[in-house]
mmCIF file of C-alpha atoms in Angstrom:
data_model
loop_
_atom_site.group_PDB
_atom_site.id
_atom_site.type_symbol
_atom_site.label_atom_id
_atom_site.label_comp_id
_atom_site.label_asym_id
_atom_site.label_seq_id
_atom_site.Cartn_x
_atom_site.Cartn_y
_atom_site.Cartn_z
ATOM 1 C CA MET A 1413 16.508 18.192 10.471
ATOM 2 C CA ALA A 1414 12.909 19.293 10.985
ATOM 3 C CA ARG A 1415 10.126 18.270 13.328
ATOM 4 C CA ILE A 1416 7.038 17.491 11.265
ATOM 5 C CA VAL A 1417 3.474 16.448 11.992
ATOM 6 C CA MET A 1418 1.863 14.537 9.113
ATOM 7 C CA LYS A 1419 -1.910 14.031 9.058
ATOM 8 C CA PHE A 1420 -3.713 11.510 6.834
ATOM 9 C CA GLY A 1421 -7.478 11.490 6.356
ATOM 10 C CA GLY A 1422 -9.926 8.655 5.947
ATOM 11 C CA THR A 1423 -9.516 8.191 2.198
ATOM 12 C CA SER A 1424 -5.742 7.911 2.688
ATOM 13 C CA MET A 1425 -6.259 5.160 5.291
ATOM 14 C CA ALA A 1426 -9.018 3.249 3.478
ATOM 15 C CA GLY A 1427 -7.515 -0.235 3.427
ATOM 16 C CA ILE A 1428 -4.195 -1.972 3.982
ATOM 17 C CA GLU A 1429 -2.704 -1.043 0.598
ATOM 18 C CA ARG A 1430 -3.335 2.648 1.164
ATOM 19 C CA ILE A 1431 -1.949 2.371 4.692
ATOM 20 C CA ARG A 1432 1.195 0.816 3.215
ATOM 21 C CA SER A 1433 1.407 3.745 0.785
ATOM 22 C CA VAL A 1434 1.130 6.162 3.712
ATOM 23 C CA ALA A 1435 3.906 4.240 5.497
ATOM 24 C CA LYS A 1436 6.210 4.714 2.480
ATOM 25 C CA ARG A 1437 5.509 8.446 2.476
ATOM 26 C CA VAL A 1438 6.266 8.668 6.206
ATOM 27 C CA LYS A 1439 9.469 6.678 5.672
ATOM 28 C CA ARG A 1440 10.730 9.265 3.153
ATOM 29 C CA GLU A 1441 10.479 11.991 5.808
ATOM 30 C CA TRP A 1442 12.091 9.712 8.388
ATOM 31 C CA ASP A 1443 14.893 8.769 5.969
ATOM 32 C CA ALA A 1444 15.581 12.494 5.494
ATOM 33 C CA GLY A 1445 16.456 12.669 9.194
ATOM 34 C CA ASN A 1446 13.283 14.432 10.326
ATOM 35 C CA GLU A 1447 11.474 13.827 13.597
ATOM 36 C CA VAL A 1448 8.031 12.633 12.559
ATOM 37 C CA ALA A 1449 4.666 12.333 14.278
ATOM 38 C CA VAL A 1450 1.695 11.050 12.278
ATOM 39 C CA VAL A 1451 -1.949 11.788 13.069
ATOM 40 C CA VAL A 1452 -4.490 9.488 11.407
ATOM 41 C CA SER A 1453 -8.227 9.424 10.814
ATOM 42 C CA ALA A 1454 -10.401 6.317 10.809
ATOM 43 C CA MET A 1455 -10.814 4.448 7.539
ATOM 44 C CA SER A 1456 -13.170 6.196 5.131
ATOM 45 C CA GLY A 1457 -16.789 5.490 6.131
ATOM 46 C CA GLU A 1458 -15.864 3.824 9.422
ATOM 47 C CA THR A 1459 -16.965 6.667 11.700
ATOM 48 C CA ASP A 1460 -20.368 6.796 9.984
ATOM 49 C CA ARG A 1461 -20.714 3.038 10.517
ATOM 50 C CA LEU A 1462 -19.924 3.380 14.219
ATOM 51 C CA VAL A 1463 -22.290 6.337 14.636
ATOM 52 C CA ASN A 1464 -25.090 4.277 13.085
ATOM 53 C CA PHE A 1465 -24.416 1.456 15.554
ATOM 54 C CA CYS A 1466 -24.929 3.915 18.415
ATOM 55 C CA ARG A 1467 -28.190 5.147 16.917
ATOM 56 C CA GLU A 1468 -29.429 1.617 16.400
ATOM 57 C CA ALA A 1469 -28.580 0.695 19.987
ATOM 58 C CA SER A 1470 -30.547 3.662 21.349
ATOM 59 C CA ALA A 1471 -31.910 6.901 19.942
ATOM 60 C CA LEU A 1472 -31.097 8.513 23.310
ATOM 61 C CA TYR A 1473 -27.564 7.157 23.658
ATOM 62 C CA ASP A 1474 -25.165 8.298 26.374
ATOM 63 C CA SER A 1475 -22.695 10.686 24.703
ATOM 64 C CA ARG A 1476 -19.876 9.370 26.917
ATOM 65 C CA GLU A 1477 -20.340 5.847 25.600
ATOM 66 C CA TYR A 1478 -20.822 7.228 22.074
ATOM 67 C CA ASP A 1479 -17.299 8.661 22.301
ATOM 68 C CA VAL A 1480 -15.929 5.284 23.397
ATOM 69 C CA VAL A 1481 -17.460 3.669 20.310
ATOM 70 C CA VAL A 1482 -16.657 6.214 17.605
ATOM 71 C CA SER A 1483 -13.085 6.857 18.777
ATOM 72 C CA SER A 1484 -12.219 3.228 18.089
ATOM 73 C CA GLY A 1485 -11.882 3.790 14.345
ATOM 74 C CA GLU A 1486 -8.756 5.918 14.800
ATOM 75 C CA GLN A 1487 -7.328 3.420 17.267
ATOM 76 C CA VAL A 1488 -7.446 0.738 14.560
ATOM 77 C CA THR A 1489 -5.703 2.832 11.883
ATOM 78 C CA SER A 1490 -2.996 4.083 14.247
ATOM 79 C CA GLY A 1491 -2.095 0.525 15.203
ATOM 80 C CA LEU A 1492 -2.153 -0.674 11.595
ATOM 81 C CA LEU A 1493 0.088 2.183 10.425
ATOM 82 C CA ALA A 1494 2.585 1.472 13.207
ATOM 83 C CA ILE A 1495 2.668 -2.175 12.088
ATOM 84 C CA ALA A 1496 3.106 -1.148 8.417
ATOM 85 C CA LEU A 1497 5.985 1.177 9.334
ATOM 86 C CA GLN A 1498 7.725 -1.527 11.362
ATOM 87 C CA ALA A 1499 7.377 -3.894 8.391
ATOM 88 C CA ILE A 1500 9.487 -1.553 6.217
ATOM 89 C CA GLY A 1501 12.174 -0.981 8.821
ATOM 90 C CA VAL A 1502 10.890 2.179 10.515
ATOM 91 C CA PRO A 1503 10.661 2.015 14.326
ATOM 92 C CA ALA A 1504 7.171 3.206 15.282
ATOM 93 C CA ARG A 1505 4.619 3.003 18.062
ATOM 94 C CA SER A 1506 1.056 4.190 18.491
ATOM 95 C CA TRP A 1507 0.084 6.662 21.218
ATOM 96 C CA LEU A 1508 -3.623 6.779 22.036
ATOM 97 C CA GLY A 1509 -5.176 10.015 23.205
ATOM 98 C CA TRP A 1510 -5.210 8.880 26.834
ATOM 99 C CA GLN A 1511 -1.588 7.728 26.704
ATOM 100 C CA LEU A 1512 -0.087 11.107 25.850
ATOM 101 C CA PRO A 1513 -2.522 12.378 27.190
ATOM 102 C CA ILE A 1514 -4.497 14.899 25.140
ATOM 103 C CA ARG A 1515 -6.499 16.745 27.807
ATOM 104 C CA THR A 1516 -9.887 18.056 26.685
ATOM 105 C CA SER A 1517 -13.086 19.581 28.005
ATOM 106 C CA ASP A 1518 -15.883 17.190 28.937
ATOM 107 C CA GLY A 1519 -18.088 18.226 26.003
ATOM 108 C CA HIS A 1520 -18.542 14.710 24.707
ATOM 109 C CA ALA A 1521 -18.818 14.436 20.893
ATOM 110 C CA SER A 1522 -17.558 18.033 20.566
ATOM 111 C CA ALA A 1523 -14.737 18.355 23.115
ATOM 112 C CA ARG A 1524 -12.170 21.151 23.041
ATOM 113 C CA ILE A 1525 -8.458 20.500 23.496
ATOM 114 C CA GLY A 1526 -7.019 22.069 26.641
ATOM 115 C CA GLU A 1527 -3.428 20.854 26.726
ATOM 116 C CA ILE A 1528 -1.251 18.049 25.404
ATOM 117 C CA GLU A 1529 1.513 16.462 27.442
ATOM 118 C CA THR A 1530 4.322 15.794 24.964
ATOM 119 C CA GLY A 1531 7.264 14.724 27.152
ATOM 120 C CA GLY A 1532 7.018 11.019 26.435
ATOM 121 C CA VAL A 1533 6.326 11.281 22.731
ATOM 122 C CA LEU A 1534 9.124 13.828 22.158
ATOM 123 C CA ALA A 1535 11.597 11.577 23.938
ATOM 124 C CA SER A 1536 10.504 8.705 21.724
ATOM 125 C CA MET A 1537 10.870 10.800 18.558
ATOM 126 C CA ALA A 1538 14.328 11.990 19.653
ATOM 127 C CA ASN A 1539 15.315 8.316 19.597
ATOM 128 C CA ARG A 1540 14.248 8.118 15.939
ATOM 129 C CA GLU A 1541 10.896 6.477 16.654
ATOM 130 C CA VAL A 1542 7.893 7.596 14.601
ATOM 131 C CA ALA A 1543 4.897 8.454 16.781
ATOM 132 C CA VAL A 1544 1.512 7.431 15.351
ATOM 133 C CA ILE A 1545 -1.357 9.259 17.049
ATOM 134 C CA PRO A 1546 -5.081 8.700 16.507
ATOM 135 C CA GLY A 1547 -6.845 11.954 15.656
ATOM 136 C CA PHE A 1548 -10.276 12.987 16.880
ATOM 137 C CA GLN A 1549 -9.863 11.700 20.453
ATOM 138 C CA GLY A 1550 -8.779 12.947 23.844
ATOM 139 C CA LEU A 1551 -9.250 12.496 27.593
ATOM 140 C CA ALA A 1552 -11.568 14.489 29.871
ATOM 141 C CA ALA A 1553 -11.639 14.836 33.638
ATOM 142 C CA GLY A 1554 -12.595 11.555 35.250
ATOM 143 C CA GLU A 1555 -10.432 9.714 32.692
ATOM 144 C CA ARG A 1556 -13.279 9.503 30.167
ATOM 145 C CA VAL A 1557 -12.508 9.251 26.438
ATOM 146 C CA THR A 1558 -13.771 12.216 24.393
ATOM 147 C CA THR A 1559 -14.024 13.042 20.700
ATOM 148 C CA LEU A 1560 -13.588 16.413 19.019
ATOM 149 C CA GLY A 1561 -16.479 16.426 16.542
ATOM 150 C CA ARG A 1562 -16.538 15.476 12.874
ATOM 151 C CA GLY A 1563 -13.348 16.396 11.058
ATOM 152 C CA GLY A 1564 -11.598 16.623 14.411
ATOM 153 C CA SER A 1565 -8.437 14.866 13.231
ATOM 154 C CA ASP A 1566 -7.360 18.086 11.486
ATOM 155 C CA THR A 1567 -7.643 19.852 14.848
ATOM 156 C CA SER A 1568 -5.718 17.027 16.548
ATOM 157 C CA ALA A 1569 -2.869 17.419 14.045
ATOM 158 C CA VAL A 1570 -2.620 21.195 14.404
ATOM 159 C CA ALA A 1571 -2.815 20.935 18.202
ATOM 160 C CA MET A 1572 -0.015 18.332 18.218
ATOM 161 C CA ALA A 1573 2.117 20.538 15.962
ATOM 162 C CA ALA A 1574 1.588 23.493 18.309
ATOM 163 C CA ALA A 1575 2.334 21.481 21.460
ATOM 164 C CA MET A 1576 5.453 19.910 19.925
ATOM 165 C CA LYS A 1577 6.612 23.212 18.388
ATOM 166 C CA ALA A 1578 6.801 21.484 15.018
ATOM 167 C CA ASP A 1579 8.280 23.249 12.008
ATOM 168 C CA ARG A 1580 5.107 22.571 10.061
ATOM 169 C CA CYS A 1581 1.981 20.446 9.896
ATOM 170 C CA ASP A 1582 1.373 18.600 6.605
ATOM 171 C CA ILE A 1583 -2.288 17.753 5.987
ATOM 172 C CA TYR A 1584 -2.625 15.024 3.344
ATOM 173 C CA THR A 1585 -6.054 14.924 1.688
ATOM 174 C CA ASP A 1586 -7.696 13.787 -1.534
ATOM 175 C CA VAL A 1587 -6.891 17.166 -3.150
ATOM 176 C CA ASP A 1588 -3.445 18.582 -3.876
ATOM 177 C CA GLY A 1589 -3.978 22.007 -2.361
ATOM 178 C CA VAL A 1590 -6.376 24.920 -1.949
ATOM 179 C CA TYR A 1591 -7.913 26.196 -5.181
ATOM 180 C CA THR A 1592 -9.542 29.498 -6.084
ATOM 181 C CA THR A 1593 -12.795 27.528 -6.228
ATOM 182 C CA ASP A 1594 -14.042 23.976 -6.679
ATOM 183 C CA PRO A 1595 -12.253 22.682 -9.828
ATOM 184 C CA ARG A 1596 -15.166 20.334 -10.479
ATOM 185 C CA ILE A 1597 -17.298 23.405 -11.167
ATOM 186 C CA VAL A 1598 -14.619 25.619 -12.715
ATOM 187 C CA PRO A 1599 -11.938 23.582 -14.550
ATOM 188 C CA ARG A 1600 -9.842 26.766 -14.881
ATOM 189 C CA ALA A 1601 -9.593 27.174 -11.105
ATOM 190 C CA ARG A 1602 -6.020 27.768 -9.935
ATOM 191 C CA LYS A 1603 -4.149 26.127 -7.087
ATOM 192 C CA LEU A 1604 -2.890 28.707 -4.605
ATOM 193 C CA LYS A 1605 0.703 28.627 -3.356
ATOM 194 C CA ARG A 1606 -0.121 30.476 -0.138
ATOM 195 C CA VAL A 1607 -3.308 31.401 1.690
ATOM 196 C CA THR A 1608 -3.469 33.441 4.888
ATOM 197 C CA TYR A 1609 -4.991 31.991 8.037
ATOM 198 C CA GLU A 1610 -7.832 34.503 7.910
ATOM 199 C CA GLU A 1611 -8.672 33.688 4.297
ATOM 200 C CA MET A 1612 -8.609 29.936 4.937
ATOM 201 C CA LEU A 1613 -10.745 30.404 8.053
ATOM 202 C CA GLU A 1614 -13.362 32.270 6.038
ATOM 203 C CA LEU A 1615 -13.208 29.805 3.136
ATOM 204 C CA ALA A 1616 -13.580 26.839 5.509
ATOM 205 C CA SER A 1617 -16.511 28.467 7.318
ATOM 206 C CA VAL A 1618 -18.446 29.182 4.116
ATOM 207 C CA GLY A 1619 -18.183 25.820 2.410
ATOM 208 C CA ALA A 1620 -14.614 25.016 1.329
ATOM 209 C CA LYS A 1621 -14.118 21.507 2.713
ATOM 210 C CA VAL A 1622 -10.321 21.223 2.530
ATOM 211 C CA LEU A 1623 -9.753 21.843 6.254
ATOM 212 C CA GLN A 1624 -11.947 21.806 9.345
ATOM 213 C CA THR A 1625 -12.740 25.353 10.535
ATOM 214 C CA ARG A 1626 -11.579 24.712 14.101
ATOM 215 C CA SER A 1627 -8.194 23.480 12.908
ATOM 216 C CA VAL A 1628 -7.592 26.675 10.925
ATOM 217 C CA GLY A 1629 -8.573 28.854 13.876
ATOM 218 C CA LEU A 1630 -6.180 26.941 16.101
ATOM 219 C CA ALA A 1631 -3.366 27.196 13.532
ATOM 220 C CA MET A 1632 -3.872 30.970 13.390
ATOM 221 C CA LYS A 1633 -3.912 31.278 17.191
ATOM 222 C CA GLU A 1634 -0.789 29.153 17.645
ATOM 223 C CA ASN A 1635 0.961 30.326 14.455
ATOM 224 C CA VAL A 1636 1.329 26.790 13.089
ATOM 225 C CA ARG A 1637 2.426 26.642 9.436
ATOM 226 C CA VAL A 1638 0.041 24.226 7.706
ATOM 227 C CA GLN A 1639 0.593 22.669 4.295
ATOM 228 C CA VAL A 1640 -2.202 21.004 2.292
ATOM 229 C CA LEU A 1641 -0.997 18.154 0.050
ATOM 230 C CA SER A 1642 -2.406 15.223 -1.878
ATOM 231 C CA SER A 1643 -1.818 11.737 -0.533
ATOM 232 C CA PHE A 1644 -2.581 10.277 -3.973
ATOM 233 C CA VAL A 1645 0.713 10.823 -5.786
ATOM 234 C CA ASP A 1646 3.265 8.346 -7.081
ATOM 235 C CA ASP A 1647 5.143 6.285 -4.523
ATOM 236 C CA ASP A 1648 8.441 7.755 -5.747
ATOM 237 C CA ALA A 1649 7.292 11.368 -5.200
ATOM 238 C CA PRO A 1650 9.758 13.615 -3.339
ATOM 239 C CA ALA A 1651 9.460 14.639 0.304
ATOM 240 C CA ALA A 1652 6.694 17.077 1.242
ATOM 241 C CA ASP A 1653 8.962 20.116 1.564
ATOM 242 C CA THR A 1654 9.543 19.999 -2.214
ATOM 243 C CA LEU A 1655 5.971 19.181 -3.289
ATOM 244 C CA PRO A 1656 3.834 22.051 -4.639
ATOM 245 C CA GLY A 1657 0.983 22.048 -2.117
ATOM 246 C CA THR A 1658 -0.659 25.085 -0.514
ATOM 247 C CA MET A 1659 0.829 26.707 2.594
ATOM 248 C CA ILE A 1660 -1.537 28.237 5.160
ATOM 249 C CA VAL A 1661 0.499 30.984 6.815
ATOM 250 C CA GLY A 1662 0.379 34.373 8.510
ATOM 251 C CA GLU A 1663 -0.301 37.422 6.366
ATOM 252 C CA GLU A 1664 3.273 38.605 6.836
ATOM 253 C CA GLU A 1665 4.518 35.537 4.883
ATOM 254 C CA VAL A 1666 2.475 36.387 1.807
ATOM 255 C CA GLU A 1667 4.485 38.622 -0.496
ATOM 256 C CA ALA A 1668 2.793 41.831 -1.546
ATOM 257 C CA MET A 1669 3.065 40.757 -5.200
ATOM 258 C CA GLU A 1670 1.223 37.501 -4.432
ATOM 259 C CA ARG A 1671 -1.745 39.179 -2.782
ATOM 260 C CA GLN A 1672 -4.891 39.320 -4.833
ATOM 261 C CA LEU A 1673 -8.061 41.298 -4.340
ATOM 262 C CA ILE A 1674 -10.030 38.035 -4.119
ATOM 263 C CA THR A 1675 -8.439 34.735 -3.084
ATOM 264 C CA GLY A 1676 -11.313 32.360 -3.702
ATOM 265 C CA ILE A 1677 -14.996 31.668 -4.287
ATOM 266 C CA ALA A 1678 -16.751 29.179 -1.988
ATOM 267 C CA HIS A 1679 -20.218 27.679 -2.071
ATOM 268 C CA ASP A 1680 -22.316 25.797 0.467
ATOM 269 C CA LYS A 1681 -25.621 24.045 -0.183
ATOM 270 C CA ASN A 1682 -25.957 22.872 3.410
ATOM 271 C CA GLU A 1683 -28.071 25.884 4.349
ATOM 272 C CA ALA A 1684 -31.761 26.280 5.150
ATOM 273 C CA LYS A 1685 -33.671 29.564 5.141
ATOM 274 C CA ILE A 1686 -36.310 30.319 7.770
ATOM 275 C CA THR A 1687 -38.705 33.266 7.699
ATOM 276 C CA LEU A 1688 -40.950 34.399 10.547
ATOM 277 C CA THR A 1689 -43.707 36.723 9.356
ATOM 278 C CA ALA A 1690 -45.372 39.522 11.319
ATOM 279 C CA VAL A 1691 -42.973 39.552 14.264
ATOM 280 C CA PRO A 1692 -43.984 42.444 16.591
ATOM 281 C CA ASP A 1693 -41.770 45.454 15.953
ATOM 282 C CA LYS A 1694 -40.736 46.287 19.496
ATOM 283 C CA PRO A 1695 -37.584 46.191 21.629
ATOM 284 C CA GLY A 1696 -36.557 42.631 22.488
ATOM 285 C CA ALA A 1697 -38.592 40.997 19.732
ATOM 286 C CA VAL A 1698 -35.566 39.839 17.745
ATOM 287 C CA ALA A 1699 -33.888 38.585 20.920
ATOM 288 C CA SER A 1700 -36.943 36.414 21.565
ATOM 289 C CA VAL A 1701 -36.321 34.774 18.166
ATOM 290 C CA PHE A 1702 -32.637 33.993 18.531
ATOM 291 C CA ALA A 1703 -32.298 33.345 22.280
ATOM 292 C CA PRO A 1704 -34.051 29.940 22.169
ATOM 293 C CA LEU A 1705 -32.003 28.953 19.106
ATOM 294 C CA ALA A 1706 -28.800 29.829 20.952
ATOM 295 C CA GLU A 1707 -29.909 27.804 23.975
ATOM 296 C CA ALA A 1708 -30.402 24.838 21.626
ATOM 297 C CA ASN A 1709 -26.816 25.312 20.283
ATOM 298 C CA ILE A 1710 -28.059 26.163 16.784
ATOM 299 C CA ASN A 1711 -25.768 28.469 14.813
ATOM 300 C CA VAL A 1712 -27.531 31.223 12.883
ATOM 301 C CA ASP A 1713 -25.771 32.735 9.888
ATOM 302 C CA MET A 1714 -27.406 35.301 7.607
ATOM 303 C CA ILE A 1715 -30.056 37.559 9.161
ATOM 304 C CA VAL A 1716 -32.406 39.922 7.337
ATOM 305 C CA GLN A 1717 -35.055 42.052 9.064
ATOM 306 C CA ASN A 1718 -37.506 43.817 6.809
ATOM 307 C CA ILE A 1719 -38.801 47.343 7.295
ATOM 308 C CA ALA A 1720 -41.624 47.416 9.823
ATOM 309 C CA HIS A 1721 -45.136 47.692 8.444
ATOM 310 C CA SER A 1722 -48.405 48.520 10.155
ATOM 311 C CA THR A 1723 -50.712 45.640 11.069
ATOM 312 C CA GLY A 1724 -53.472 47.634 12.694
ATOM 313 C CA GLN A 1725 -54.123 50.548 14.967
ATOM 314 C CA ASN A 1726 -50.984 51.543 16.934
ATOM 315 C CA SER A 1727 -49.163 48.314 16.059
ATOM 316 C CA ALA A 1728 -46.428 47.353 13.657
ATOM 317 C CA SER A 1729 -44.670 44.152 12.664
ATOM 318 C CA THR A 1730 -41.724 42.986 10.632
ATOM 319 C CA ASP A 1731 -40.544 39.819 8.880
ATOM 320 C CA VAL A 1732 -37.310 38.181 10.049
ATOM 321 C CA THR A 1733 -35.341 35.869 7.742
ATOM 322 C CA PHE A 1734 -32.221 33.920 8.668
ATOM 323 C CA THR A 1735 -30.304 30.772 7.763
ATOM 324 C CA VAL A 1736 -29.267 27.727 9.791
ATOM 325 C CA PRO A 1737 -27.340 24.575 8.831
ATOM 326 C CA SER A 1738 -29.611 22.152 6.968
ATOM 327 C CA ALA A 1739 -28.899 19.487 9.574
ATOM 328 C CA ASP A 1740 -30.383 21.764 12.249
ATOM 329 C CA LEU A 1741 -33.551 22.698 10.342
ATOM 330 C CA ALA A 1742 -35.909 20.218 12.032
ATOM 331 C CA LYS A 1743 -34.549 21.134 15.456
ATOM 332 C CA SER A 1744 -34.886 24.853 14.641
ATOM 333 C CA LEU A 1745 -38.495 24.494 13.532
ATOM 334 C CA ASP A 1746 -39.305 22.608 16.735
ATOM 335 C CA VAL A 1747 -37.637 25.257 18.923
ATOM 336 C CA LEU A 1748 -39.366 28.129 17.139
ATOM 337 C CA GLY A 1749 -42.710 26.340 17.187
ATOM 338 C CA ARG A 1750 -42.554 25.940 20.943
ATOM 339 C CA ALA A 1751 -41.490 29.598 21.348
ATOM 340 C CA ARG A 1752 -44.260 30.989 19.121
ATOM 341 C CA GLY A 1753 -46.217 32.385 22.067
ATOM 342 C CA ASP A 1754 -43.180 34.298 23.360
ATOM 343 C CA ILE A 1755 -42.145 35.563 19.914
ATOM 344 C CA GLY A 1756 -45.634 36.372 18.639
ATOM 345 C CA TYR A 1757 -45.005 35.704 14.941
ATOM 346 C CA ASP A 1758 -47.783 34.897 12.468
ATOM 347 C CA THR A 1759 -46.364 32.175 10.197
ATOM 348 C CA LEU A 1760 -43.126 30.213 9.881
ATOM 349 C CA VAL A 1761 -41.824 29.460 6.382
ATOM 350 C CA HIS A 1762 -38.709 27.473 5.501
ATOM 351 C CA ASP A 1763 -36.796 26.705 2.311
ATOM 352 C CA THR A 1764 -33.985 24.186 1.834
ATOM 353 C CA ARG A 1765 -33.396 24.921 -1.870
ATOM 354 C CA VAL A 1766 -30.864 27.645 -1.206
ATOM 355 C CA ALA A 1767 -27.085 27.986 -1.453
ATOM 356 C CA LYS A 1768 -24.568 30.389 0.021
ATOM 357 C CA ILE A 1769 -21.985 31.871 -2.342
ATOM 358 C CA SER A 1770 -18.999 33.705 -0.838
ATOM 359 C CA VAL A 1771 -16.082 35.727 -2.180
ATOM 360 C CA VAL A 1772 -13.073 35.860 0.162
ATOM 361 C CA GLY A 1773 -9.853 37.855 0.114
ATOM 362 C CA VAL A 1774 -7.686 40.026 2.387
ATOM 363 C CA GLY A 1775 -7.495 42.509 -0.487
ATOM 364 C CA MET A 1776 -11.005 43.668 0.398
ATOM 365 C CA ARG A 1777 -9.552 45.638 3.289
ATOM 366 C CA SER A 1778 -7.935 48.141 0.964
ATOM 367 C CA HIS A 1779 -10.155 48.013 -2.129
ATOM 368 C CA ALA A 1780 -13.680 49.328 -2.592
ATOM 369 C CA GLY A 1781 -16.230 47.888 -4.995
ATOM 370 C CA VAL A 1782 -15.878 44.166 -4.244
ATOM 371 C CA ALA A 1783 -19.491 43.776 -3.118
ATOM 372 C CA SER A 1784 -20.739 45.991 -5.951
ATOM 373 C CA LYS A 1785 -19.012 43.805 -8.547
ATOM 374 C CA MET A 1786 -20.513 40.686 -6.974
ATOM 375 C CA PHE A 1787 -24.050 42.076 -6.998
ATOM 376 C CA THR A 1788 -23.713 43.476 -10.514
ATOM 377 C CA THR A 1789 -22.280 40.234 -11.916
ATOM 378 C CA LEU A 1790 -25.060 38.120 -10.425
ATOM 379 C CA GLY A 1791 -27.719 40.624 -11.509
ATOM 380 C CA GLU A 1792 -26.517 40.572 -15.109
ATOM 381 C CA ARG A 1793 -27.070 36.814 -15.174
ATOM 382 C CA GLY A 1794 -30.544 37.099 -13.635
ATOM 383 C CA ILE A 1795 -29.522 35.549 -10.293
ATOM 384 C CA ASN A 1796 -31.655 36.860 -7.445
ATOM 385 C CA ILE A 1797 -30.046 37.561 -4.057
ATOM 386 C CA GLN A 1798 -32.155 36.517 -1.065
ATOM 387 C CA ALA A 1799 -29.847 37.563 1.790
ATOM 388 C CA ILE A 1800 -26.417 39.118 2.326
ATOM 389 C CA THR A 1801 -23.797 38.935 5.059
ATOM 390 C CA THR A 1802 -20.292 40.420 5.203
ATOM 391 C CA SER A 1803 -17.086 40.462 7.196
ATOM 392 C CA GLU A 1804 -13.880 42.424 6.750
ATOM 393 C CA ILE A 1805 -12.590 39.975 4.113
ATOM 394 C CA LYS A 1806 -15.774 38.210 2.933
ATOM 395 C CA VAL A 1807 -19.077 38.897 1.191
ATOM 396 C CA SER A 1808 -21.695 36.111 1.133
ATOM 397 C CA VAL A 1809 -25.048 35.971 -0.607
ATOM 398 C CA LEU A 1810 -27.915 33.498 -0.487
ATOM 399 C CA ILE A 1811 -29.351 32.363 -3.825
ATOM 400 C CA HIS A 1812 -31.483 29.531 -5.217
ATOM 401 C CA GLU A 1813 -29.487 26.287 -5.230
ATOM 402 C CA ASP A 1814 -30.162 25.643 -8.936
ATOM 403 C CA GLU A 1815 -28.038 28.712 -9.756
ATOM 404 C CA THR A 1816 -25.034 27.679 -7.656
ATOM 405 C CA GLU A 1817 -22.692 26.542 -10.422
ATOM 406 C CA LEU A 1818 -23.558 29.459 -12.694
ATOM 407 C CA ALA A 1819 -22.907 31.912 -9.864
ATOM 408 C CA VAL A 1820 -19.539 30.358 -9.002
ATOM 409 C CA ARG A 1821 -18.402 30.355 -12.645
ATOM 410 C CA VAL A 1822 -19.371 33.950 -13.450
ATOM 411 C CA LEU A 1823 -17.883 35.320 -10.224
ATOM 412 C CA HIS A 1824 -14.656 33.372 -10.719
ATOM 413 C CA THR A 1825 -14.290 35.020 -14.136
ATOM 414 C CA ALA A 1826 -15.438 38.460 -12.975
ATOM 415 C CA TYR A 1827 -12.704 38.639 -10.322
ATOM 416 C CA GLY A 1828 -9.995 37.473 -12.747
ATOM 417 C CA LEU A 1829 -9.343 34.133 -11.048
ATOM 418 C CA ASP A 1830 -9.463 31.901 -14.155
ATOM 419 C CA ALA A 1831 -6.171 30.192 -14.975
ATOM 420 C CA GLU A 1832 -4.592 31.016 -18.308
ATOM 421 C CA ASP A 1833 -4.686 28.349 -20.990
ATOM 422 C CA GLU A 1834 -1.569 26.150 -21.053
ATOM 423 C CA ALA A 1835 -1.003 27.047 -24.702
ATOM 424 C CA ALA A 1836 -1.131 30.785 -24.065
#
């Protein structure tokens, strides 16, 4: 017998028929004698609908009331799944975030989980009752409902698995695992059997949309074994422990023979490039650029500072280029515009027609030449690199968005990630 947390996303819960299909999948794990908790998202598109209601009600809405509204989508699906399970003979009950409770910070719309009280739900599961838990929501001090930010149901599932000391956390999505790159761009992309936490964290942070970044970080911190599976398989499919998904595990679980130099190629078009020209070249000048952005909670990614050049007698200046999420571009331009007097730049230029391409793999730690191969491969195809950033297991470059698919394809081939033909 195992203790399992199963998480189903919005596409899996999009309508009664799909909820019934989810119930059948949960029943197979329950029939196998496992203790099962299920974390569910709102129906596909429902959270967006609720967010729009808040915006229509008031552009300056109270974030506490916003959380009350948008958390209701998960409440609906958790109740419906419990009903669907009961209809096929599986004892089940829903547990809302405040009923467990899931204690969080008071950062409404982006709360952080502090602790989860599991005594009641574990006692229920020990009596063979399936616990259905709405993702994305929690309870702050003052007994106010909170939400965890978009994609927060993944984090809810991993946090529940950690608190319950589950054997694993199965994340059911509209893909059947983690691939070496987006199979819609590269049909010869390969599904990976295992990916390390660090690799998945990097892939998620640079554009791979299989798992929310926060959920991967939490899984790594708490050592929760996460499996990515497709919820769109035949109703008579076997239980999840025999399905060929992708396991997200610690590096020690990945056999030496399975380790590759590069695990995957990710891309992200949700980037905007900003350049400030003629920034005074003096101590503290760069801090004056990024301090107001940090105060506005805007994440800056790639940063390039050009060599200083003279602008007149006894003075020098430099250009500073960096990227921000596209959604934060307007806010960034406003912040920088208001700080122009403190920064002292000449002009502000922005470009949204850019894309970030990243190669990720733990093999980079022990192999030289990964970045060189990336730059050479892109150069041979005439793809210009606008900015570069690196970590211990990642190299990312910024290019023109029109060259995204070409870049992904040629890099996937260059690093030997293409799957062999079935006939070979």
